[in-house]
């Protein structure tokens, strides 16, 4: 019931902490593993900055949803009405007010 499994591998500590924060806002317990943290020594190559995010198995589905939401918030999207590119944090097109259609 307490087993942690890998949810995601972040390319750097900043990304890992941002995702960790989003998960914790949702009440999901997160563990970070990686060379840059000074923990889990010897598990990863010495030059690796990759950070592994672990969540409890029972939270995996919910954590996956939070992760997808986080990634969608970063990715720009294109308005299906006018074709304008919008930053990920806009919910409607800044130009014509159309919705992303996602
Ligand atoms: Zn538009």
PDB file of N, CA, C and O in Angstrom, residues 61-94:
ATOM      1  N   UNK A  61      -2.999   6.968 -11.090  1.00  0.00           N
ATOM      2  CA  UNK A  61      -3.951   7.466 -12.090  1.00  0.00           C
ATOM      3  C   UNK A  61      -4.158   8.969 -11.952  1.00  0.00           C
ATOM      4  O   UNK A  61      -4.125   9.717 -12.920  1.00  0.00           O
ATOM      5  N   UNK A  62      -4.369   9.374 -10.698  1.00  0.00           N
ATOM      6  CA  UNK A  62      -4.621  10.788 -10.449  1.00  0.00           C
ATOM      7  C   UNK A  62      -3.373  11.622 -10.759  1.00  0.00           C
ATOM      8  O   UNK A  62      -3.454  12.699 -11.332  1.00  0.00           O
ATOM      9  N   UNK A  63      -2.224  11.078 -10.391  1.00  0.00           N
ATOM     10  CA  UNK A  63      -0.972  11.783 -10.653  1.00  0.00           C
ATOM     11  C   UNK A  63      -0.742  11.933 -12.152  1.00  0.00           C
ATOM     12  O   UNK A  63      -0.268  12.961 -12.620  1.00  0.00           O
ATOM     13  N   UNK A  64      -1.118  10.899 -12.908  1.00  0.00           N
ATOM     14  CA  UNK A  64      -0.982  10.972 -14.356  1.00  0.00           C
ATOM     15  C   UNK A  64      -1.834  12.078 -14.948  1.00  0.00           C
ATOM     16  O   UNK A  64      -1.417  12.787 -15.861  1.00  0.00           O
ATOM     17  N   UNK A  65      -3.019  12.250 -14.392  1.00  0.00           N
ATOM     18  CA  UNK A  65      -3.919  13.307 -14.861  1.00  0.00           C
ATOM     19  C   UNK A  65      -3.347  14.681 -14.541  1.00  0.00           C
ATOM     20  O   UNK A  65      -3.399  15.597 -15.357  1.00  0.00           O
ATOM     21  N   UNK A  66      -2.780  14.820 -13.339  1.00  0.00           N
ATOM     22  CA  UNK A  66      -2.163  16.090 -12.958  1.00  0.00           C
ATOM     23  C   UNK A  66      -0.982  16.389 -13.876  1.00  0.00           C
ATOM     24  O   UNK A  66      -0.805  17.521 -14.337  1.00  0.00           O
ATOM     25  N   UNK A  67      -0.212  15.359 -14.166  1.00  0.00           N
ATOM     26  CA  UNK A  67       0.954  15.533 -15.036  1.00  0.00           C
ATOM     27  C   UNK A  67       0.532  15.984 -16.431  1.00  0.00           C
ATOM     28  O   UNK A  67       1.123  16.905 -17.000  1.00  0.00           O
ATOM     29  N   UNK A  68      -0.504  15.354 -16.957  1.00  0.00           N
ATOM     30  CA  UNK A  68      -0.971  15.748 -18.296  1.00  0.00           C
ATOM     31  C   UNK A  68      -1.485  17.184 -18.290  1.00  0.00           C
ATOM     32  O   UNK A  68      -1.235  17.945 -19.223  1.00  0.00           O
ATOM     33  N   UNK A  69      -2.200  17.541 -17.224  1.00  0.00           N
ATOM     34  CA  UNK A  69      -2.702  18.899 -17.125  1.00  0.00           C
ATOM     35  C   UNK A  69      -1.539  19.888 -17.077  1.00  0.00           C
ATOM     36  O   UNK A  69      -1.549  20.926 -17.733  1.00  0.00           O
ATOM     37  N   UNK A  70      -0.526  19.529 -16.302  1.00  0.00           N
ATOM     38  CA  UNK A  70       0.650  20.390 -16.191  1.00  0.00           C
ATOM     39  C   UNK A  70       1.309  20.575 -17.563  1.00  0.00           C
ATOM     40  O   UNK A  70       1.665  21.676 -17.944  1.00  0.00           O
ATOM     41  N   UNK A  71       1.451  19.466 -18.284  1.00  0.00           N
ATOM     42  CA  UNK A  71       2.128  19.544 -19.582  1.00  0.00           C
ATOM     43  C   UNK A  71       1.300  20.308 -20.595  1.00  0.00           C
ATOM     44  O   UNK A  71       1.837  21.042 -21.415  1.00  0.00           O
ATOM     45  N   UNK A  72      -0.026  20.170 -20.533  1.00  0.00           N
ATOM     46  CA  UNK A  72      -0.892  20.920 -21.432  1.00  0.00           C
ATOM     47  C   UNK A  72      -0.808  22.410 -21.155  1.00  0.00           C
ATOM     48  O   UNK A  72      -0.915  23.230 -22.048  1.00  0.00           O
ATOM     49  N   UNK A  73      -0.611  22.749 -19.882  1.00  0.00           N
ATOM     50  CA  UNK A  73      -0.520  24.151 -19.515  1.00  0.00           C
ATOM     51  C   UNK A  73       0.733  24.799 -20.073  1.00  0.00           C
ATOM     52  O   UNK A  73       0.797  26.009 -20.212  1.00  0.00           O
ATOM     53  N   UNK A  74       1.734  23.982 -20.365  1.00  0.00           N
ATOM     54  CA  UNK A  74       2.969  24.522 -20.917  1.00  0.00           C
ATOM     55  C   UNK A  74       2.925  24.605 -22.432  1.00  0.00           C
ATOM     56  O   UNK A  74       3.531  25.470 -23.034  1.00  0.00           O
ATOM     57  N   UNK A  75       2.224  23.673 -23.050  1.00  0.00           N
ATOM     58  CA  UNK A  75       2.274  23.564 -24.497  1.00  0.00           C
ATOM     59  C   UNK A  75       1.361  24.597 -25.149  1.00  0.00           C
ATOM     60  O   UNK A  75       0.208  24.736 -24.757  1.00  0.00           O
ATOM     61  N   UNK A  76       1.868  25.316 -26.140  1.00  0.00           N
ATOM     62  CA  UNK A  76       0.994  26.223 -26.890  1.00  0.00           C
ATOM     63  C   UNK A  76      -0.028  25.423 -27.690  1.00  0.00           C
ATOM     64  O   UNK A  76       0.210  24.274 -28.044  1.00  0.00           O
ATOM     65  N   UNK A  77      -1.155  26.027 -27.967  1.00  0.00           N
ATOM     66  CA  UNK A  77      -2.167  25.350 -28.774  1.00  0.00           C
ATOM     67  C   UNK A  77      -2.649  26.297 -29.860  1.00  0.00           C
ATOM     68  O   UNK A  77      -2.470  27.512 -29.768  1.00  0.00           O
ATOM     69  N   UNK A  78      -3.276  25.731 -30.895  1.00  0.00           N
ATOM     70  CA  UNK A  78      -3.715  26.524 -32.030  1.00  0.00           C
ATOM     71  C   UNK A  78      -5.235  26.567 -32.071  1.00  0.00           C
ATOM     72  O   UNK A  78      -5.897  25.542 -31.977  1.00  0.00           O
ATOM     73  N   UNK A  79      -5.752  27.756 -32.193  1.00  0.00           N
ATOM     74  CA  UNK A  79      -7.202  27.941 -32.226  1.00  0.00           C
ATOM     75  C   UNK A  79      -7.791  27.243 -33.454  1.00  0.00           C
ATOM     76  O   UNK A  79      -7.296  27.419 -34.566  1.00  0.00           O
ATOM     77  N   UNK A  80      -8.857  26.468 -33.226  1.00  0.00           N
ATOM     78  CA  UNK A  80      -9.462  25.759 -34.356  1.00  0.00           C
ATOM     79  C   UNK A  80     -10.325  26.689 -35.204  1.00  0.00           C
ATOM     80  O   UNK A  80     -10.719  26.344 -36.307  1.00  0.00           O
ATOM     81  N   UNK A  81     -10.640  27.872 -34.677  1.00  0.00           N
ATOM     82  CA  UNK A  81     -11.466  28.818 -35.423  1.00  0.00           C
ATOM     83  C   UNK A  81     -10.640  29.730 -36.316  1.00  0.00           C
ATOM     84  O   UNK A  81     -10.942  29.914 -37.487  1.00  0.00           O
ATOM     85  N   UNK A  82      -9.576  30.309 -35.750  1.00  0.00           N
ATOM     86  CA  UNK A  82      -8.814  31.285 -36.531  1.00  0.00           C
ATOM     87  C   UNK A  82      -7.362  30.862 -36.756  1.00  0.00           C
ATOM     88  O   UNK A  82      -6.633  31.532 -37.479  1.00  0.00           O
ATOM     89  N   UNK A  83      -6.936  29.775 -36.114  1.00  0.00           N
ATOM     90  CA  UNK A  83      -5.594  29.282 -36.355  1.00  0.00           C
ATOM     91  C   UNK A  83      -4.515  29.998 -35.569  1.00  0.00           C
ATOM     92  O   UNK A  83      -3.322  29.712 -35.738  1.00  0.00           O
ATOM     93  N   UNK A  84      -4.901  30.923 -34.708  1.00  0.00           N
ATOM     94  CA  UNK A  84      -3.927  31.669 -33.937  1.00  0.00           C
ATOM     95  C   UNK A  84      -3.254  30.764 -32.900  1.00  0.00           C
ATOM     96  O   UNK A  84      -3.896  29.906 -32.305  1.00  0.00           O
ATOM     97  N   UNK A  85      -1.945  31.005 -32.673  1.00  0.00           N
ATOM     98  CA  UNK A  85      -1.265  30.261 -31.615  1.00  0.00           C
ATOM     99  C   UNK A  85      -1.492  30.939 -30.272  1.00  0.00           C
ATOM    100  O   UNK A  85      -1.359  32.155 -30.153  1.00  0.00           O
ATOM    101  N   UNK A  86      -1.846  30.138 -29.273  1.00  0.00           N
ATOM    102  CA  UNK A  86      -2.096  30.654 -27.934  1.00  0.00           C
ATOM    103  C   UNK A  86      -1.165  29.988 -26.932  1.00  0.00           C
ATOM    104  O   UNK A  86      -0.874  28.797 -27.039  1.00  0.00           O
ATOM    105  N   UNK A  87      -0.743  30.739 -25.941  1.00  0.00           N
ATOM    106  CA  UNK A  87       0.026  30.139 -24.856  1.00  0.00           C
ATOM    107  C   UNK A  87      -0.851  29.167 -24.086  1.00  0.00           C
ATOM    108  O   UNK A  87      -2.062  29.344 -23.983  1.00  0.00           O
ATOM    109  N   UNK A  88      -0.190  28.169 -23.489  1.00  0.00           N
ATOM    110  CA  UNK A  88      -0.923  27.096 -22.847  1.00  0.00           C
ATOM    111  C   UNK A  88      -1.840  27.529 -21.718  1.00  0.00           C
ATOM    112  O   UNK A  88      -2.835  26.874 -21.442  1.00  0.00           O
ATOM    113  N   UNK A  89      -1.513  28.632 -21.049  1.00  0.00           N
ATOM    114  CA  UNK A  89      -2.338  29.003 -19.904  1.00  0.00           C
ATOM    115  C   UNK A  89      -3.605  29.743 -20.292  1.00  0.00           C
ATOM    116  O   UNK A  89      -4.442  30.008 -19.440  1.00  0.00           O
ATOM    117  N   UNK A  90      -3.754  30.095 -21.578  1.00  0.00           N
ATOM    118  CA  UNK A  90      -5.018  30.688 -22.030  1.00  0.00           C
ATOM    119  C   UNK A  90      -6.047  29.593 -22.262  1.00  0.00           C
ATOM    120  O   UNK A  90      -5.760  28.593 -22.912  1.00  0.00           O
ATOM    121  N   UNK A  91      -7.257  29.800 -21.760  1.00  0.00           N
ATOM    122  CA  UNK A  91      -8.290  28.788 -21.960  1.00  0.00           C
ATOM    123  C   UNK A  91      -9.109  29.058 -23.210  1.00  0.00           C
ATOM    124  O   UNK A  91      -9.708  28.165 -23.774  1.00  0.00           O
ATOM    125  N   UNK A  92      -9.151  30.310 -23.619  1.00  0.00           N
ATOM    126  CA  UNK A  92      -9.815  30.642 -24.878  1.00  0.00           C
ATOM    127  C   UNK A  92      -8.837  31.452 -25.727  1.00  0.00           C
ATOM    128  O   UNK A  92      -7.891  32.048 -25.222  1.00  0.00           O
ATOM    129  N   UNK A  93      -9.094  31.466 -27.014  1.00  0.00           N
ATOM    130  CA  UNK A  93      -8.230  32.168 -27.948  1.00  0.00           C
ATOM    131  C   UNK A  93      -8.212  33.668 -27.628  1.00  0.00           C
ATOM    132  O   UNK A  93      -9.263  34.300 -27.506  1.00  0.00           O
ATOM    133  N   UNK A  94      -7.011  34.225 -27.530  1.00  0.00           N
ATOM    134  CA  UNK A  94      -6.918  35.646 -27.186  1.00  0.00           C
ATOM    135  C   UNK A  94      -7.409  36.511 -28.343  1.00  0.00           C
ATOM    136  O   UNK A  94      -7.780  37.667 -28.163  1.00  0.00           O
TER     137      UNK A  94
END
